[in-house]
PDB file of C-alpha atoms in Angstrom:
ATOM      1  CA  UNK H  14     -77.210   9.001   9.080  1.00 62.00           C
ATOM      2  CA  UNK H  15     -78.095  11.760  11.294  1.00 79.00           C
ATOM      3  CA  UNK H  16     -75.139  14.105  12.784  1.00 87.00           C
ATOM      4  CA  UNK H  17     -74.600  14.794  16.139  1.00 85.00           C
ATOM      5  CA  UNK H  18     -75.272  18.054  17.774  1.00 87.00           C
ATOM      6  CA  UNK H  19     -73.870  18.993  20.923  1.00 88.00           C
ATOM      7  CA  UNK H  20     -76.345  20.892  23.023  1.00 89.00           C
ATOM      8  CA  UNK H  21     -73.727  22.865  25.495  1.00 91.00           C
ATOM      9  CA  UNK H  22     -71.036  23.598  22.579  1.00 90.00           C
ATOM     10  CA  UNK H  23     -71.781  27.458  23.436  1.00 92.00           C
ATOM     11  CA  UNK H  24     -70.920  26.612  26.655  1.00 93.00           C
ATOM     12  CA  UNK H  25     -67.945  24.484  25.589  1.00 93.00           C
ATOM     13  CA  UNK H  26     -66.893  27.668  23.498  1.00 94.00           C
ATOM     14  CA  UNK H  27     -67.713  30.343  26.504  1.00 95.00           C
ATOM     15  CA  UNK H  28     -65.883  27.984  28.932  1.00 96.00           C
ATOM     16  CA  UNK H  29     -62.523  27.653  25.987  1.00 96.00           C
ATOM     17  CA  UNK H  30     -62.869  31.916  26.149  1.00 97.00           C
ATOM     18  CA  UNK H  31     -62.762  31.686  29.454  1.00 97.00           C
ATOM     19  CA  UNK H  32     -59.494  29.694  29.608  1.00 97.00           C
ATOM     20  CA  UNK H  33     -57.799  32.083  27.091  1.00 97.00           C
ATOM     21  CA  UNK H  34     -58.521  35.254  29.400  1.00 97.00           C
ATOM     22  CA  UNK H  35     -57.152  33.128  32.277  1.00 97.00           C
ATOM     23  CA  UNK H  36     -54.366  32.682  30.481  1.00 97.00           C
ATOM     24  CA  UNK H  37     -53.253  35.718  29.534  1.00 97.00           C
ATOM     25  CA  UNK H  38     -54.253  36.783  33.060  1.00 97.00           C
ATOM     26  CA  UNK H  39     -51.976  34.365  34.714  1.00 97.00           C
ATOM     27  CA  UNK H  40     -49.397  35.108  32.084  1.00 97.00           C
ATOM     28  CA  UNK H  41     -49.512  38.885  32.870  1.00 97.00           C
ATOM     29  CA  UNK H  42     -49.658  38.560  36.628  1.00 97.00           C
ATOM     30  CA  UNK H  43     -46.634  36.176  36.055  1.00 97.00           C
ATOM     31  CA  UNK H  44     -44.451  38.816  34.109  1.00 97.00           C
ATOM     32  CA  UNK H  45     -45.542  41.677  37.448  1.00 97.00           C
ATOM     33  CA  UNK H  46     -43.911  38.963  39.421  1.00 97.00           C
ATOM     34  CA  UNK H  47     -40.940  38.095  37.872  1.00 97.00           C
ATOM     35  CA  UNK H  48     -40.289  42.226  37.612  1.00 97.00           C
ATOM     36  CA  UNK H  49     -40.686  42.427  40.918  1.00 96.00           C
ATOM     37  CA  UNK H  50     -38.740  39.651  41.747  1.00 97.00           C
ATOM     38  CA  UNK H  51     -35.530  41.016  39.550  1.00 97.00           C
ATOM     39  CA  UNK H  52     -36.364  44.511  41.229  1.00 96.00           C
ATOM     40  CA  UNK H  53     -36.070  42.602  44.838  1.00 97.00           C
ATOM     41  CA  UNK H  54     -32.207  41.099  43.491  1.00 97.00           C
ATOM     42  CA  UNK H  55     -31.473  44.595  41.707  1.00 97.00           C
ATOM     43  CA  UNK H  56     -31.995  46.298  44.982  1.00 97.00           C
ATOM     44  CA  UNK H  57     -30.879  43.692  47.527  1.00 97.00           C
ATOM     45  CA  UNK H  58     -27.173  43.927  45.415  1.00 97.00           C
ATOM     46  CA  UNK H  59     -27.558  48.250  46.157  1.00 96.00           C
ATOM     47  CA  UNK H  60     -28.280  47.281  50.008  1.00 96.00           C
ATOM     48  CA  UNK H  61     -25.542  44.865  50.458  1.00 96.00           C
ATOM     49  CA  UNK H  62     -22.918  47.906  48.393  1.00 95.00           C
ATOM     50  CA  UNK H  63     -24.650  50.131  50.798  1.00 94.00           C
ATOM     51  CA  UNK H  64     -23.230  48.039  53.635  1.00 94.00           C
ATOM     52  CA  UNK H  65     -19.630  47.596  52.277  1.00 94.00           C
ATOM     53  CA  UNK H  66     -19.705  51.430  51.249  1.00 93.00           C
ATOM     54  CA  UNK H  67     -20.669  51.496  55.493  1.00 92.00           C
ATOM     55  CA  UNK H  68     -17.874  48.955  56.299  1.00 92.00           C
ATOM     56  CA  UNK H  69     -15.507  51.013  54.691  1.00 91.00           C
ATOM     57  CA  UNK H  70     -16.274  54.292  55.502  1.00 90.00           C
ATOM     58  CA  UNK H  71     -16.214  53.047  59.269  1.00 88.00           C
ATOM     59  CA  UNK H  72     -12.715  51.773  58.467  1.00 90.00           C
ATOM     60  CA  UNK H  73     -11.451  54.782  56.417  1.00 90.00           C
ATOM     61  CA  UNK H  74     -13.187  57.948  55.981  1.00 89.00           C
ATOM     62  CA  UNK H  75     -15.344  58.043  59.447  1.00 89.00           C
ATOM     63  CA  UNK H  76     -16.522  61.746  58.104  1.00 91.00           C
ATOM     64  CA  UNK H  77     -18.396  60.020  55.542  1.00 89.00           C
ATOM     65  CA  UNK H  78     -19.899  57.037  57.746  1.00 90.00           C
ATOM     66  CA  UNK H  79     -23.247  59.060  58.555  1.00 91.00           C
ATOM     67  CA  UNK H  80     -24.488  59.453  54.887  1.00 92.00           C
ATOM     68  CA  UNK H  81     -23.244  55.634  54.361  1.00 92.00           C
ATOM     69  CA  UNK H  82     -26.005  55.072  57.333  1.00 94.00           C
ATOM     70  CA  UNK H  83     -28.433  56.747  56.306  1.00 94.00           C
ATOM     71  CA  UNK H  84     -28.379  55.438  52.551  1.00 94.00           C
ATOM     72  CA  UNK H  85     -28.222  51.675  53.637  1.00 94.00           C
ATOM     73  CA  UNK H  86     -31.399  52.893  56.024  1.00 95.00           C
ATOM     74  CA  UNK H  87     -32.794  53.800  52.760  1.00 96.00           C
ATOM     75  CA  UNK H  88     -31.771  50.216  50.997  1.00 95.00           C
ATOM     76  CA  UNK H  89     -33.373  48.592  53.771  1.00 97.00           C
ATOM     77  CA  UNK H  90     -36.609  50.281  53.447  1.00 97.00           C
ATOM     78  CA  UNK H  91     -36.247  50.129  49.627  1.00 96.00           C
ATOM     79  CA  UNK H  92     -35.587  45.840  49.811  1.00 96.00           C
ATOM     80  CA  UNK H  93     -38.363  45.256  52.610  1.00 97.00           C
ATOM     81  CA  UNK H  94     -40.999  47.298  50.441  1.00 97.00           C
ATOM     82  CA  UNK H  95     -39.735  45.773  47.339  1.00 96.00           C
ATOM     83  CA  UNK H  96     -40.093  42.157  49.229  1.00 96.00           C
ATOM     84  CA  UNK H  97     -43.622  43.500  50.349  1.00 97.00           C
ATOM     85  CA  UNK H  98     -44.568  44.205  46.950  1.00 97.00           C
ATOM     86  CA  UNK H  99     -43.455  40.614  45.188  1.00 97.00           C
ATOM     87  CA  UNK H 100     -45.365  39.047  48.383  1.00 97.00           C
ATOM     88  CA  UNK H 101     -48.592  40.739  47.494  1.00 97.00           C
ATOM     89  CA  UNK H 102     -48.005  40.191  43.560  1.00 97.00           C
ATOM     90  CA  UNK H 103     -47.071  36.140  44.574  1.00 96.00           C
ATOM     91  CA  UNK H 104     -50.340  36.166  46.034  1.00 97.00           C
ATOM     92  CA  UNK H 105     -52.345  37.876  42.760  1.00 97.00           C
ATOM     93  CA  UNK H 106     -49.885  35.510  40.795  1.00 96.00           C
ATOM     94  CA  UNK H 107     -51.828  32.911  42.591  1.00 97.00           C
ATOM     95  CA  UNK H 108     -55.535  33.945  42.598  1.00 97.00           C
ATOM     96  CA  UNK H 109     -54.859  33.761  38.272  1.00 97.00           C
ATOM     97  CA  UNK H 110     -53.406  30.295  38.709  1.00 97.00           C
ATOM     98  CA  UNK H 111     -56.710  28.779  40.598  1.00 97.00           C
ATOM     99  CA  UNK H 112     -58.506  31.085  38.155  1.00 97.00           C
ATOM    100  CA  UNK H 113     -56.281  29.144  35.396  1.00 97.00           C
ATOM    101  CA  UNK H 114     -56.933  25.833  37.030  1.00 97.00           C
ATOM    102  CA  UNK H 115     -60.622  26.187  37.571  1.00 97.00           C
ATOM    103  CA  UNK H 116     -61.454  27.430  34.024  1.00 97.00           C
ATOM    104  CA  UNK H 117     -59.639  24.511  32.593  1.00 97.00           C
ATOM    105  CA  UNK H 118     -61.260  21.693  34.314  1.00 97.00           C
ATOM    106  CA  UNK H 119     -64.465  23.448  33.133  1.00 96.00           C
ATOM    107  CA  UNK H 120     -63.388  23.375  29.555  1.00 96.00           C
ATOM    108  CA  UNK H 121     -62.171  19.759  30.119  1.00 97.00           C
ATOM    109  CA  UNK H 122     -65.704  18.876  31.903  1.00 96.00           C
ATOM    110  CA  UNK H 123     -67.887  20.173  28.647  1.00 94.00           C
ATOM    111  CA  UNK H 124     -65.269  18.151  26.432  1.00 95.00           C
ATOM    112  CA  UNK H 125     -65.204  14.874  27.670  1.00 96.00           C
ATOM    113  CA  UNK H 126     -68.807  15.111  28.530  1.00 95.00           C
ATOM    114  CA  UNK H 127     -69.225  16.023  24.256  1.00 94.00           C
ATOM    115  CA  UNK H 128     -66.732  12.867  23.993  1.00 95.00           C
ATOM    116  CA  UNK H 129     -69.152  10.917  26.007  1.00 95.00           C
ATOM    117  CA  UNK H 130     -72.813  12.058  24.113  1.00 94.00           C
ATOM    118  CA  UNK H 131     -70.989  12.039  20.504  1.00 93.00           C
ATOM    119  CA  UNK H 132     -69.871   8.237  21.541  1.00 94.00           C
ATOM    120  CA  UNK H 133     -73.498   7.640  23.089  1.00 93.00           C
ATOM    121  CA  UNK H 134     -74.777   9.020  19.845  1.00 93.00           C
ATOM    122  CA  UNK H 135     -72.819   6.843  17.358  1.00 93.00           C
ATOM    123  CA  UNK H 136     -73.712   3.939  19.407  1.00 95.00           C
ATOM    124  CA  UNK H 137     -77.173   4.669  18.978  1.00 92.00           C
ATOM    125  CA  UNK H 138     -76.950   5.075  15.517  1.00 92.00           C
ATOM    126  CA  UNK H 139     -74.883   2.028  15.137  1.00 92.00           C
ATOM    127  CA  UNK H 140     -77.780   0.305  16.725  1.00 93.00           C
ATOM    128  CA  UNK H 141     -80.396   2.130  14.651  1.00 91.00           C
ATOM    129  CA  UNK H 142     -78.232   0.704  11.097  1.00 91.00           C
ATOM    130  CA  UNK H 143     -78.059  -2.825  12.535  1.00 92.00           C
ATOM    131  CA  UNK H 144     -81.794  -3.216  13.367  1.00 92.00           C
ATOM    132  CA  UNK H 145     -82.489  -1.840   9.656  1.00 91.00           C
ATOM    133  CA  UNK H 146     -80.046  -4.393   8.317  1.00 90.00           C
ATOM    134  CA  UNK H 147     -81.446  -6.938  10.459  1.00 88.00           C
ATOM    135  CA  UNK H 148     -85.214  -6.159   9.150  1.00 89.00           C
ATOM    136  CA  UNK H 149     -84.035  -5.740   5.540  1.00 90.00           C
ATOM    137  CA  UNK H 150     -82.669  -9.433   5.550  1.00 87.00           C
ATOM    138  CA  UNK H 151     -85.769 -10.320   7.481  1.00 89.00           C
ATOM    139  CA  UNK H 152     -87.737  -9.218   4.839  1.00 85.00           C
ATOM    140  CA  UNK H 153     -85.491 -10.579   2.248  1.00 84.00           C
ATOM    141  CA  UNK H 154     -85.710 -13.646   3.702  1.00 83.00           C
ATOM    142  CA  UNK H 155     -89.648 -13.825   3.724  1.00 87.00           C
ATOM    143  CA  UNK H 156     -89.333 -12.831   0.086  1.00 82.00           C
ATOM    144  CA  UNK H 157     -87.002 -15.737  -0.670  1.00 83.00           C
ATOM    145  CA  UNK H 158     -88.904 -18.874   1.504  1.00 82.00           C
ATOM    146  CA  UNK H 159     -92.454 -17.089  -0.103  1.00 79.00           C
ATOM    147  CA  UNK H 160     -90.991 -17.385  -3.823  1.00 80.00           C
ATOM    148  CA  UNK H 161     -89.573 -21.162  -2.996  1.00 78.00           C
ATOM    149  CA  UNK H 162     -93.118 -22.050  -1.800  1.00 76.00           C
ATOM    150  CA  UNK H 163     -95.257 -20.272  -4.943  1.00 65.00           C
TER     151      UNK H 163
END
């Protein structure tokens, strides 16, 4: 019985390498973005001491109330650039996750189009067997009624 061969299985194996550098590239782009997202709470918790340090120093020690202002100014430019920052890496986050997606329906396109030809193939081989079995007891059929008759 012959074995089947599938004609794109470099392709199947470029498109599976392809999916593995996807992978790690979405996994990688994921890790920026969680940093970035733990940097965003790290420094929104030094903005909102900032403010109470503010509050109070309004409330207490007014001498001290203009460095309070300018270092929450600072926290506030520190959160909004750190928010800037996790936008941008949400969006690279997501260019690797339709990378991700579209590399995987290619790898799931070769396979189930090497399902379809290696089922194709048995059936034609199946078909190939039963026609030989079918002419074999032909044949030993002709043999039989011919040494009946002789």
């Amino acid at each position: 019985m012959a074995r089947f061969r599938f004609r794109l299985e470099t392709s199947l194996r470029l498109a599976k390498k392809a999916l593995e550098a996807a992978q790690r590239e979405f996994a990688q782009e994921e890790q920026r973005w969680q940093v970035c997202v733990r940097a965003c709470a790290l420094q929104q918790e030094r903005f909102n001491e900032a403010e109470v340090g503010q509050r109070d120093a309004g409330r207490h020690r007014p001498e001290e109330l203009g460095n309070w202002q300018i270092f929450a100014s600072e926290q506030w430019r520190r959160l909004r650039q750190c928010e800037v920052e996790q936008r941008e890496q949400q969006s690279i986050m997501e260019d690797a996750r339709r990378l991700l997606l579209e590399t995987h329906r290619e790898v799931e396109k070769f396979r189930r189009l090497k399902e379809k030809q290696a089922k194709a193939f048995q059936w034609s081989e199946l078909q190939k067997e039963q026609k030989l079995l079918d002419e074999t007891g032909q044949i030993l059929y002709w043999r039989q009624e011919k040494s009946i008759k002789s």
